[in-house]
PDB file of C-alpha atoms and ligand atoms in Angstrom:
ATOM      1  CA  UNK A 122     146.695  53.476 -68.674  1.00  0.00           C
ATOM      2  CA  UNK A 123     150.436  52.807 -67.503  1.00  0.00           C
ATOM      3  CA  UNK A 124     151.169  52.820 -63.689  1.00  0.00           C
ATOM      4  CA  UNK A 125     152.417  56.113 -64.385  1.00  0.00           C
ATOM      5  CA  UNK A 126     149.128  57.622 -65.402  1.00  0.00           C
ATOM      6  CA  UNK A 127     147.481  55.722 -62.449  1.00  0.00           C
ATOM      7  CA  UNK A 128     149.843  57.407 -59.435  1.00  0.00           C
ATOM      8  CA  UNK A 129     149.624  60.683 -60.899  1.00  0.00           C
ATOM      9  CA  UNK A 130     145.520  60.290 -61.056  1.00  0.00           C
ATOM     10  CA  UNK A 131     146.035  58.965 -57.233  1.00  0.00           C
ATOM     11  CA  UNK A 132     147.806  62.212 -56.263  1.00  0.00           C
ATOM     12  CA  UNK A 133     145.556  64.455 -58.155  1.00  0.00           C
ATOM     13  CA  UNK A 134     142.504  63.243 -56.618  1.00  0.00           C
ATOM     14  CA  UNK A 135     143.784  63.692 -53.171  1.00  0.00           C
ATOM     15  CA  UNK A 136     144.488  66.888 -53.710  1.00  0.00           C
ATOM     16  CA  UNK A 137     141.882  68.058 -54.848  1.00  0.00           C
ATOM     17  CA  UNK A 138     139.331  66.434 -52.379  1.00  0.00           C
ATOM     18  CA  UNK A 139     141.859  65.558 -49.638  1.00  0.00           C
ATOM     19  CA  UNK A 140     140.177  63.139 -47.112  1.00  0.00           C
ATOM     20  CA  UNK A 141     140.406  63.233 -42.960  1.00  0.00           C
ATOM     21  CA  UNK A 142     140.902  67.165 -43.985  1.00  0.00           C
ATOM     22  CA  UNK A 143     140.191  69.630 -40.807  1.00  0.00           C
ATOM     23  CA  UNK A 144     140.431  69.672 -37.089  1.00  0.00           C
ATOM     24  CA  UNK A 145     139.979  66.399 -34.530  1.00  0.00           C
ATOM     25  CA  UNK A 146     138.330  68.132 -31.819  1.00  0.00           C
ATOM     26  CA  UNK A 147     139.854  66.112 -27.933  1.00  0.00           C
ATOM     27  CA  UNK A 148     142.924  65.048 -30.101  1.00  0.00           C
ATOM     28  CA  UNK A 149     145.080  62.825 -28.143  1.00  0.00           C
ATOM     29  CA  UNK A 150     148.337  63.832 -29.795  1.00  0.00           C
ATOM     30  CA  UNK A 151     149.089  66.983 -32.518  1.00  0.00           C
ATOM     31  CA  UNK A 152     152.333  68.177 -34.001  1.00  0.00           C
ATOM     32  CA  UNK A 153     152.807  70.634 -36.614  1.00  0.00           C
ATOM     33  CA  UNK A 154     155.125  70.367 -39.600  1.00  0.00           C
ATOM     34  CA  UNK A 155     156.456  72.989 -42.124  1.00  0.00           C
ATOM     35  CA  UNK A 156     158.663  72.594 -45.154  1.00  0.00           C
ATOM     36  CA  UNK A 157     160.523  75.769 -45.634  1.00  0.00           C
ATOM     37  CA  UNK A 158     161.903  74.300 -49.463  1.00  0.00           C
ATOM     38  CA  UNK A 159     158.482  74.738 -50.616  1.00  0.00           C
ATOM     39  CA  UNK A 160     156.513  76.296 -48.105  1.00  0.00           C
ATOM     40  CA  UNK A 161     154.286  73.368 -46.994  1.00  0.00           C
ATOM     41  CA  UNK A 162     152.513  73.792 -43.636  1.00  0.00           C
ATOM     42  CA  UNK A 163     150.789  71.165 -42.210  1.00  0.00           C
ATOM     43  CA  UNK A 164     148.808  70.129 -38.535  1.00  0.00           C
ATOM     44  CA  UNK A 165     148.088  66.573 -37.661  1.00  0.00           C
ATOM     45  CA  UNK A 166     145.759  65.667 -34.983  1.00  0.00           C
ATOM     46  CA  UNK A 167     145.471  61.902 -33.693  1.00  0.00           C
ATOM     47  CA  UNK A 168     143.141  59.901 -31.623  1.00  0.00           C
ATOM     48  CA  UNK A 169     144.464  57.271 -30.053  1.00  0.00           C
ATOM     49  CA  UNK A 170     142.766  54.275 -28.607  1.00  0.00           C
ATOM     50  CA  UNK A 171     145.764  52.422 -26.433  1.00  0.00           C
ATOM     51  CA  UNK A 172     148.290  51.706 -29.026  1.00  0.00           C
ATOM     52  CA  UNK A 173     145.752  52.036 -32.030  1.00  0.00           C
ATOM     53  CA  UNK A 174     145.781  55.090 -34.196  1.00  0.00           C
ATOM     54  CA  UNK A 175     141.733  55.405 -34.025  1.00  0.00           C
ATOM     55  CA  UNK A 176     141.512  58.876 -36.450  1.00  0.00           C
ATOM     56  CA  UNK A 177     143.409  60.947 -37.866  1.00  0.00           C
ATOM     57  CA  UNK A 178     143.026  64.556 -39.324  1.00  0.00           C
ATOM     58  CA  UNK A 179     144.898  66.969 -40.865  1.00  0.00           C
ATOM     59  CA  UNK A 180     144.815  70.545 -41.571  1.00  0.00           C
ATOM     60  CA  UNK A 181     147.328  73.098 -43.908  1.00  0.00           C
ATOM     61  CA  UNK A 182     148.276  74.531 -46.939  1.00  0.00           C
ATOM     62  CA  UNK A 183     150.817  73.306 -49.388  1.00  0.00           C
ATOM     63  CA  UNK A 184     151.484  71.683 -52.625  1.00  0.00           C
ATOM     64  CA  UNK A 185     149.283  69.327 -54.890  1.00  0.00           C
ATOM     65  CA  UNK A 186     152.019  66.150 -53.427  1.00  0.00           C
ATOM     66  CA  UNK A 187     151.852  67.171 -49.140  1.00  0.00           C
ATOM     67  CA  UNK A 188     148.428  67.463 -49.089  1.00  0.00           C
ATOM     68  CA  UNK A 189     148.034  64.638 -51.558  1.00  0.00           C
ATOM     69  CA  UNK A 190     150.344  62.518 -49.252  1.00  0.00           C
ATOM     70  CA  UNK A 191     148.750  63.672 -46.078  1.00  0.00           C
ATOM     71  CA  UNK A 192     145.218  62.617 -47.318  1.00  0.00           C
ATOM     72  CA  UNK A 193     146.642  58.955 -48.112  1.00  0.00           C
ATOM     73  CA  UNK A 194     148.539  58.656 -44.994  1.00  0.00           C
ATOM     74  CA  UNK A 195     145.761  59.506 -42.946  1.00  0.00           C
ATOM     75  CA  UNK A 196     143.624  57.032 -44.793  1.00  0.00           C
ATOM     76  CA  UNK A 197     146.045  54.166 -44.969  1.00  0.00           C
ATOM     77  CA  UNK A 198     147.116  54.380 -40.830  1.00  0.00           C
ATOM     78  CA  UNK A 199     143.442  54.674 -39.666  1.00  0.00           C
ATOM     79  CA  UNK A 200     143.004  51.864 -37.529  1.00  0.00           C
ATOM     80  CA  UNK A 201     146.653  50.785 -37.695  1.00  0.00           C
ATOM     81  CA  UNK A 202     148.733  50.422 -34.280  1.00  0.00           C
ATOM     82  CA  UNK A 203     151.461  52.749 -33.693  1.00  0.00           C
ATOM     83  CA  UNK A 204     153.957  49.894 -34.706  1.00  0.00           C
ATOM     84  CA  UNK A 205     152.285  49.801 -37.837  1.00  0.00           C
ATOM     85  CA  UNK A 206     152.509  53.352 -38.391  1.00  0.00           C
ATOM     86  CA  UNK A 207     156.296  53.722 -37.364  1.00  0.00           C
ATOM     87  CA  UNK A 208     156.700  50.705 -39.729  1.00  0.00           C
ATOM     88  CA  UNK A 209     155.036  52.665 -42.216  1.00  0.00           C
ATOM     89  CA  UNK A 210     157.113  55.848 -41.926  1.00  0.00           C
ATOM     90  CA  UNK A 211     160.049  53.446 -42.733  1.00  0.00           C
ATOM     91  CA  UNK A 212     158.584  52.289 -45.883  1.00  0.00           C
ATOM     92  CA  UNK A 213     157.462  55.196 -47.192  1.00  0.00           C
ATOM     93  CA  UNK A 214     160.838  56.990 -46.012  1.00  0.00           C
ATOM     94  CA  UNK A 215     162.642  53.765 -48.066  1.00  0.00           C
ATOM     95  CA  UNK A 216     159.914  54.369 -50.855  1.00  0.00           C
ATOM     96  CA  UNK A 217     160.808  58.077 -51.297  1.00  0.00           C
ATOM     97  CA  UNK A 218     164.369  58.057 -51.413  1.00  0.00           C
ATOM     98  CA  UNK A 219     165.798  54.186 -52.452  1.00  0.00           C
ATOM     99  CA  UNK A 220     165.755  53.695 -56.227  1.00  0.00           C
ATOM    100  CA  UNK A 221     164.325  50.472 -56.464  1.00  0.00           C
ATOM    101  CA  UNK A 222     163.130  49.778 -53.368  1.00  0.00           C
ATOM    102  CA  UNK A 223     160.663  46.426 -52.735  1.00  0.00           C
ATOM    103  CA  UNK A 224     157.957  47.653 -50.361  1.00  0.00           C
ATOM    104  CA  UNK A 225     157.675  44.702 -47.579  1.00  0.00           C
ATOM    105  CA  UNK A 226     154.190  46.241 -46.801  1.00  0.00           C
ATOM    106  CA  UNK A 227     151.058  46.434 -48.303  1.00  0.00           C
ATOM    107  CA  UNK A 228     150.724  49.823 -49.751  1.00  0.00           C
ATOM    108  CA  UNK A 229     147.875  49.915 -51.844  1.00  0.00           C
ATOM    109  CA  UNK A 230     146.726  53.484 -52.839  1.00  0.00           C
ATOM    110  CA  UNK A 231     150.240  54.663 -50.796  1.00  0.00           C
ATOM    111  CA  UNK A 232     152.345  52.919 -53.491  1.00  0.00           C
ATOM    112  CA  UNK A 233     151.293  56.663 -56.004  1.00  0.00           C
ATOM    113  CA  UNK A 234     154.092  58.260 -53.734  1.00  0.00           C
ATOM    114  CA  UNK A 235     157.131  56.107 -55.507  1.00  0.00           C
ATOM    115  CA  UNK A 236     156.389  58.697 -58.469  1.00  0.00           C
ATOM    116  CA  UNK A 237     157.552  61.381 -56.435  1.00  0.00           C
ATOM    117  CA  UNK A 238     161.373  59.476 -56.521  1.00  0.00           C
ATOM    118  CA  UNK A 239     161.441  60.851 -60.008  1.00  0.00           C
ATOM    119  CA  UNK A 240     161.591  64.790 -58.320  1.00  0.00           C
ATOM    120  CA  UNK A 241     163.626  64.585 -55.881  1.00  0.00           C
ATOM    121  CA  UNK A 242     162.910  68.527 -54.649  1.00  0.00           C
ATOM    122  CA  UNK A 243     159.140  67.043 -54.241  1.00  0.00           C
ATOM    123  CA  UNK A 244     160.627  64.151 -51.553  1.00  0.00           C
ATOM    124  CA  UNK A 245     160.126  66.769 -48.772  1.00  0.00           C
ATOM    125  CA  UNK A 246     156.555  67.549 -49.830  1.00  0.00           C
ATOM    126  CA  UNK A 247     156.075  63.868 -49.675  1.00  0.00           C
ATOM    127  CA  UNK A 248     157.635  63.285 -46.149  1.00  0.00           C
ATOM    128  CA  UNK A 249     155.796  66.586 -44.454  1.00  0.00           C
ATOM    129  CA  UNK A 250     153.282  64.780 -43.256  1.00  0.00           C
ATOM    130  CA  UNK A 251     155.426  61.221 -42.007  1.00  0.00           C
ATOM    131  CA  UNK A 252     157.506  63.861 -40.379  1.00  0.00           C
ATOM    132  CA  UNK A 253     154.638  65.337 -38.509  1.00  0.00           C
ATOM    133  CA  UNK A 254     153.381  61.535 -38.059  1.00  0.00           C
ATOM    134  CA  UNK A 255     156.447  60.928 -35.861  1.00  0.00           C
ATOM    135  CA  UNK A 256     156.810  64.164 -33.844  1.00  0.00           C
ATOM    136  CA  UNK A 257     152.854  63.811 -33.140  1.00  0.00           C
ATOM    137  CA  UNK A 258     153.546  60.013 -32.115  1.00  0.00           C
ATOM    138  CA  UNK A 259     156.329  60.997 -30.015  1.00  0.00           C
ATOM    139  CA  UNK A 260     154.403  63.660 -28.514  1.00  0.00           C
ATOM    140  CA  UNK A 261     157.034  66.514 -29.113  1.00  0.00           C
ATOM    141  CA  UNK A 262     156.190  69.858 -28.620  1.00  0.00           C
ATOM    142  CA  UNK A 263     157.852  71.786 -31.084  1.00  0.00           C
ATOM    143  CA  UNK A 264     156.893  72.161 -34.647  1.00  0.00           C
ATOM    144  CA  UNK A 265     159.420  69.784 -36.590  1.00  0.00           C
ATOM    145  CA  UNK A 266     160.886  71.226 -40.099  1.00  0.00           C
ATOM    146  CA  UNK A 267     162.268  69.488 -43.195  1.00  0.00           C
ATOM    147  CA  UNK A 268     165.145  71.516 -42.716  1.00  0.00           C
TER     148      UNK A 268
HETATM  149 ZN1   ZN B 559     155.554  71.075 -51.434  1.00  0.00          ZN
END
Protein backbone atom coordinates (compact mmCIF):
# COMPACT_ATOMS: atom_id res chain seq x y z
CA UNK A 1 0.00 0.00 0.00
CA UNK A 2 1.57 3.43 -1.26
CA UNK A 3 0.96 6.60 0.90
CA UNK A 4 -1.52 7.29 -1.61
CA UNK A 5 -3.75 4.37 -0.85
CA UNK A 6 -3.18 5.07 2.92
CA UNK A 7 -4.63 9.00 2.89
CA UNK A 8 -7.39 8.11 0.76
CA UNK A 9 -8.33 5.03 3.35
CA UNK A 10 -7.78 7.93 6.16
CA UNK A 11 -10.41 10.15 4.48
CA UNK A 12 -12.79 7.42 3.72
CA UNK A 13 -13.00 6.20 7.13
CA UNK A 14 -13.76 9.55 8.53
CA UNK A 15 -16.35 9.95 6.50
CA UNK A 16 -18.02 7.40 6.89
CA UNK A 17 -17.90 7.15 10.78
CA UNK A 18 -16.88 10.78 11.43
CA UNK A 19 -15.75 11.12 15.13
CA UNK A 20 -16.68 14.17 17.80
CA UNK A 21 -19.91 14.15 15.29
CA UNK A 22 -23.11 16.06 16.97
CA UNK A 23 -23.89 18.81 19.35
CA UNK A 24 -21.59 19.98 22.64
CA UNK A 25 -24.31 20.83 24.86
CA UNK A 26 -22.82 24.44 27.35
CA UNK A 27 -20.37 25.05 24.37
CA UNK A 28 -18.05 27.75 25.23
CA UNK A 29 -17.56 29.03 21.69
CA UNK A 30 -19.62 27.95 18.16
CA UNK A 31 -19.34 29.34 14.67
CA UNK A 32 -20.87 28.08 11.65
CA UNK A 33 -19.21 27.64 8.27
CA UNK A 34 -20.64 27.07 4.71
CA UNK A 35 -18.89 26.52 1.42
CA UNK A 36 -21.10 27.79 -1.28
CA UNK A 37 -18.46 25.99 -4.20
CA UNK A 38 -19.72 22.78 -3.04
CA UNK A 39 -22.34 23.25 -0.69
CA UNK A 40 -20.62 22.18 2.57
CA UNK A 41 -22.32 23.27 5.81
CA UNK A 42 -20.78 22.80 8.86
CA UNK A 43 -21.27 23.84 13.00
CA UNK A 44 -18.43 23.63 15.40
CA UNK A 45 -18.94 23.74 19.03
CA UNK A 46 -15.85 24.11 21.53
CA UNK A 47 -15.23 23.70 25.16
CA UNK A 48 -12.72 25.51 26.42
CA UNK A 49 -10.84 25.04 29.61
CA UNK A 50 -8.64 28.53 29.96
CA UNK A 51 -6.59 28.48 26.89
CA UNK A 52 -7.05 24.61 26.27
CA UNK A 53 -9.38 23.39 23.60
CA UNK A 54 -11.02 20.64 26.10
CA UNK A 55 -13.75 19.10 23.25
CA UNK A 56 -14.73 19.66 20.31
CA UNK A 57 -17.85 18.68 18.17
CA UNK A 58 -19.12 19.16 15.03
CA UNK A 59 -22.28 18.92 13.23
CA UNK A 60 -23.30 19.31 9.09
CA UNK A 61 -23.65 18.01 5.88
CA UNK A 62 -21.16 18.03 3.10
CA UNK A 63 -18.73 16.12 1.08
CA UNK A 64 -16.78 12.77 1.79
CA UNK A 65 -13.29 15.47 2.32
CA UNK A 66 -15.23 18.41 4.97
CA UNK A 67 -16.62 16.02 7.01
CA UNK A 68 -13.60 13.79 6.64
CA UNK A 69 -11.41 16.86 7.61
CA UNK A 70 -13.69 18.02 10.33
CA UNK A 71 -13.59 14.54 12.07
CA UNK A 72 -9.59 14.69 12.04
CA UNK A 73 -9.38 18.19 13.12
CA UNK A 74 -11.52 17.69 15.92
CA UNK A 75 -9.53 14.67 16.92
CA UNK A 76 -6.07 16.03 16.40
CA UNK A 77 -6.83 19.69 18.50
CA UNK A 78 -8.55 17.89 21.46
CA UNK A 79 -6.57 18.82 24.27
CA UNK A 80 -4.36 21.22 22.31
CA UNK A 81 -4.11 25.04 23.50
CA UNK A 82 -5.49 27.60 21.33
CA UNK A 83 -1.83 28.44 20.18
CA UNK A 84 -1.60 25.07 19.10
CA UNK A 85 -4.67 25.15 17.22
CA UNK A 86 -4.01 28.60 15.44
CA UNK A 87 -0.58 26.99 14.72
CA UNK A 88 -2.38 24.24 13.30
CA UNK A 89 -4.70 26.21 10.99
CA UNK A 90 -1.36 27.54 9.54
CA UNK A 91 -0.07 24.21 8.73
CA UNK A 92 -2.82 22.75 7.41
CA UNK A 93 -3.64 26.14 5.45
CA UNK A 94 0.36 25.72 4.16
CA UNK A 95 -0.46 21.89 3.70
CA UNK A 96 -3.49 22.54 1.43
CA UNK A 97 -2.29 25.01 -0.85
CA UNK A 98 1.97 24.98 -0.97
CA UNK A 99 3.24 22.28 -3.34
CA UNK A 100 5.79 20.82 -1.39
CA UNK A 101 5.36 22.05 1.74
CA UNK A 102 7.50 20.44 4.98
CA UNK A 103 4.97 20.25 7.82
CA UNK A 104 6.98 21.73 11.03
CA UNK A 105 4.27 19.91 13.13
CA UNK A 106 3.41 16.64 13.97
CA UNK A 107 0.50 15.69 11.88
CA UNK A 108 -0.05 12.21 12.18
CA UNK A 109 -3.49 11.00 10.84
CA UNK A 110 -3.88 15.04 9.62
CA UNK A 111 -1.00 14.52 7.13
CA UNK A 112 -4.23 12.35 4.63
CA UNK A 113 -5.29 16.06 3.84
CA UNK A 114 -1.94 16.82 1.57
CA UNK A 115 -3.91 14.46 -1.00
CA UNK A 116 -6.45 16.93 -1.35
CA UNK A 117 -3.44 19.44 -3.04
CA UNK A 118 -3.91 17.19 -6.00
CA UNK A 119 -7.86 18.81 -6.44
CA UNK A 120 -7.55 21.94 -5.95
CA UNK A 121 -11.68 22.62 -6.17
CA UNK A 122 -11.63 20.08 -2.99
CA UNK A 123 -9.08 22.76 -0.96
CA UNK A 124 -12.26 24.55 0.26
CA UNK A 125 -13.90 21.33 1.44
CA UNK A 126 -10.70 20.78 3.25
CA UNK A 127 -10.44 24.29 4.93
CA UNK A 128 -14.45 24.43 5.97
CA UNK A 129 -13.86 23.31 9.04
CA UNK A 130 -10.17 25.40 9.93
CA UNK A 131 -12.28 28.25 8.75
CA UNK A 132 -14.98 27.62 11.24
CA UNK A 133 -11.99 26.71 13.78
CA UNK A 134 -10.92 30.37 13.62
CA UNK A 135 -14.23 32.31 13.54
CA UNK A 136 -15.34 29.94 16.61
CA UNK A 137 -11.85 30.82 18.34
CA UNK A 138 -12.31 34.35 17.68
CA UNK A 139 -15.72 34.24 18.88
CA UNK A 140 -17.36 35.95 15.75
CA UNK A 141 -20.82 35.98 15.34
CA UNK A 142 -21.51 35.62 11.88
CA UNK A 143 -21.38 32.50 9.89
CA UNK A 144 -17.95 32.75 7.90
CA UNK A 145 -18.02 31.49 4.03
CA UNK A 146 -15.29 30.19 1.72
CA UNK A 147 -16.33 32.75 -0.51
ZN1 LIG B 1 -17.12 19.81 -0.39
Amino acid sequence: MDLKDLYRDVIIDHNRQPRNFGRLEGADAHAEGFNPLCGDRLELFLALDGERLKDLKFEGKGCAISVASASLMTEALKGKTRTEARRYFDEIHALLTQPGHVPTLELGKLAALSGVREFPVRVKCASLCWHTLNAALDQQGAPVSTE
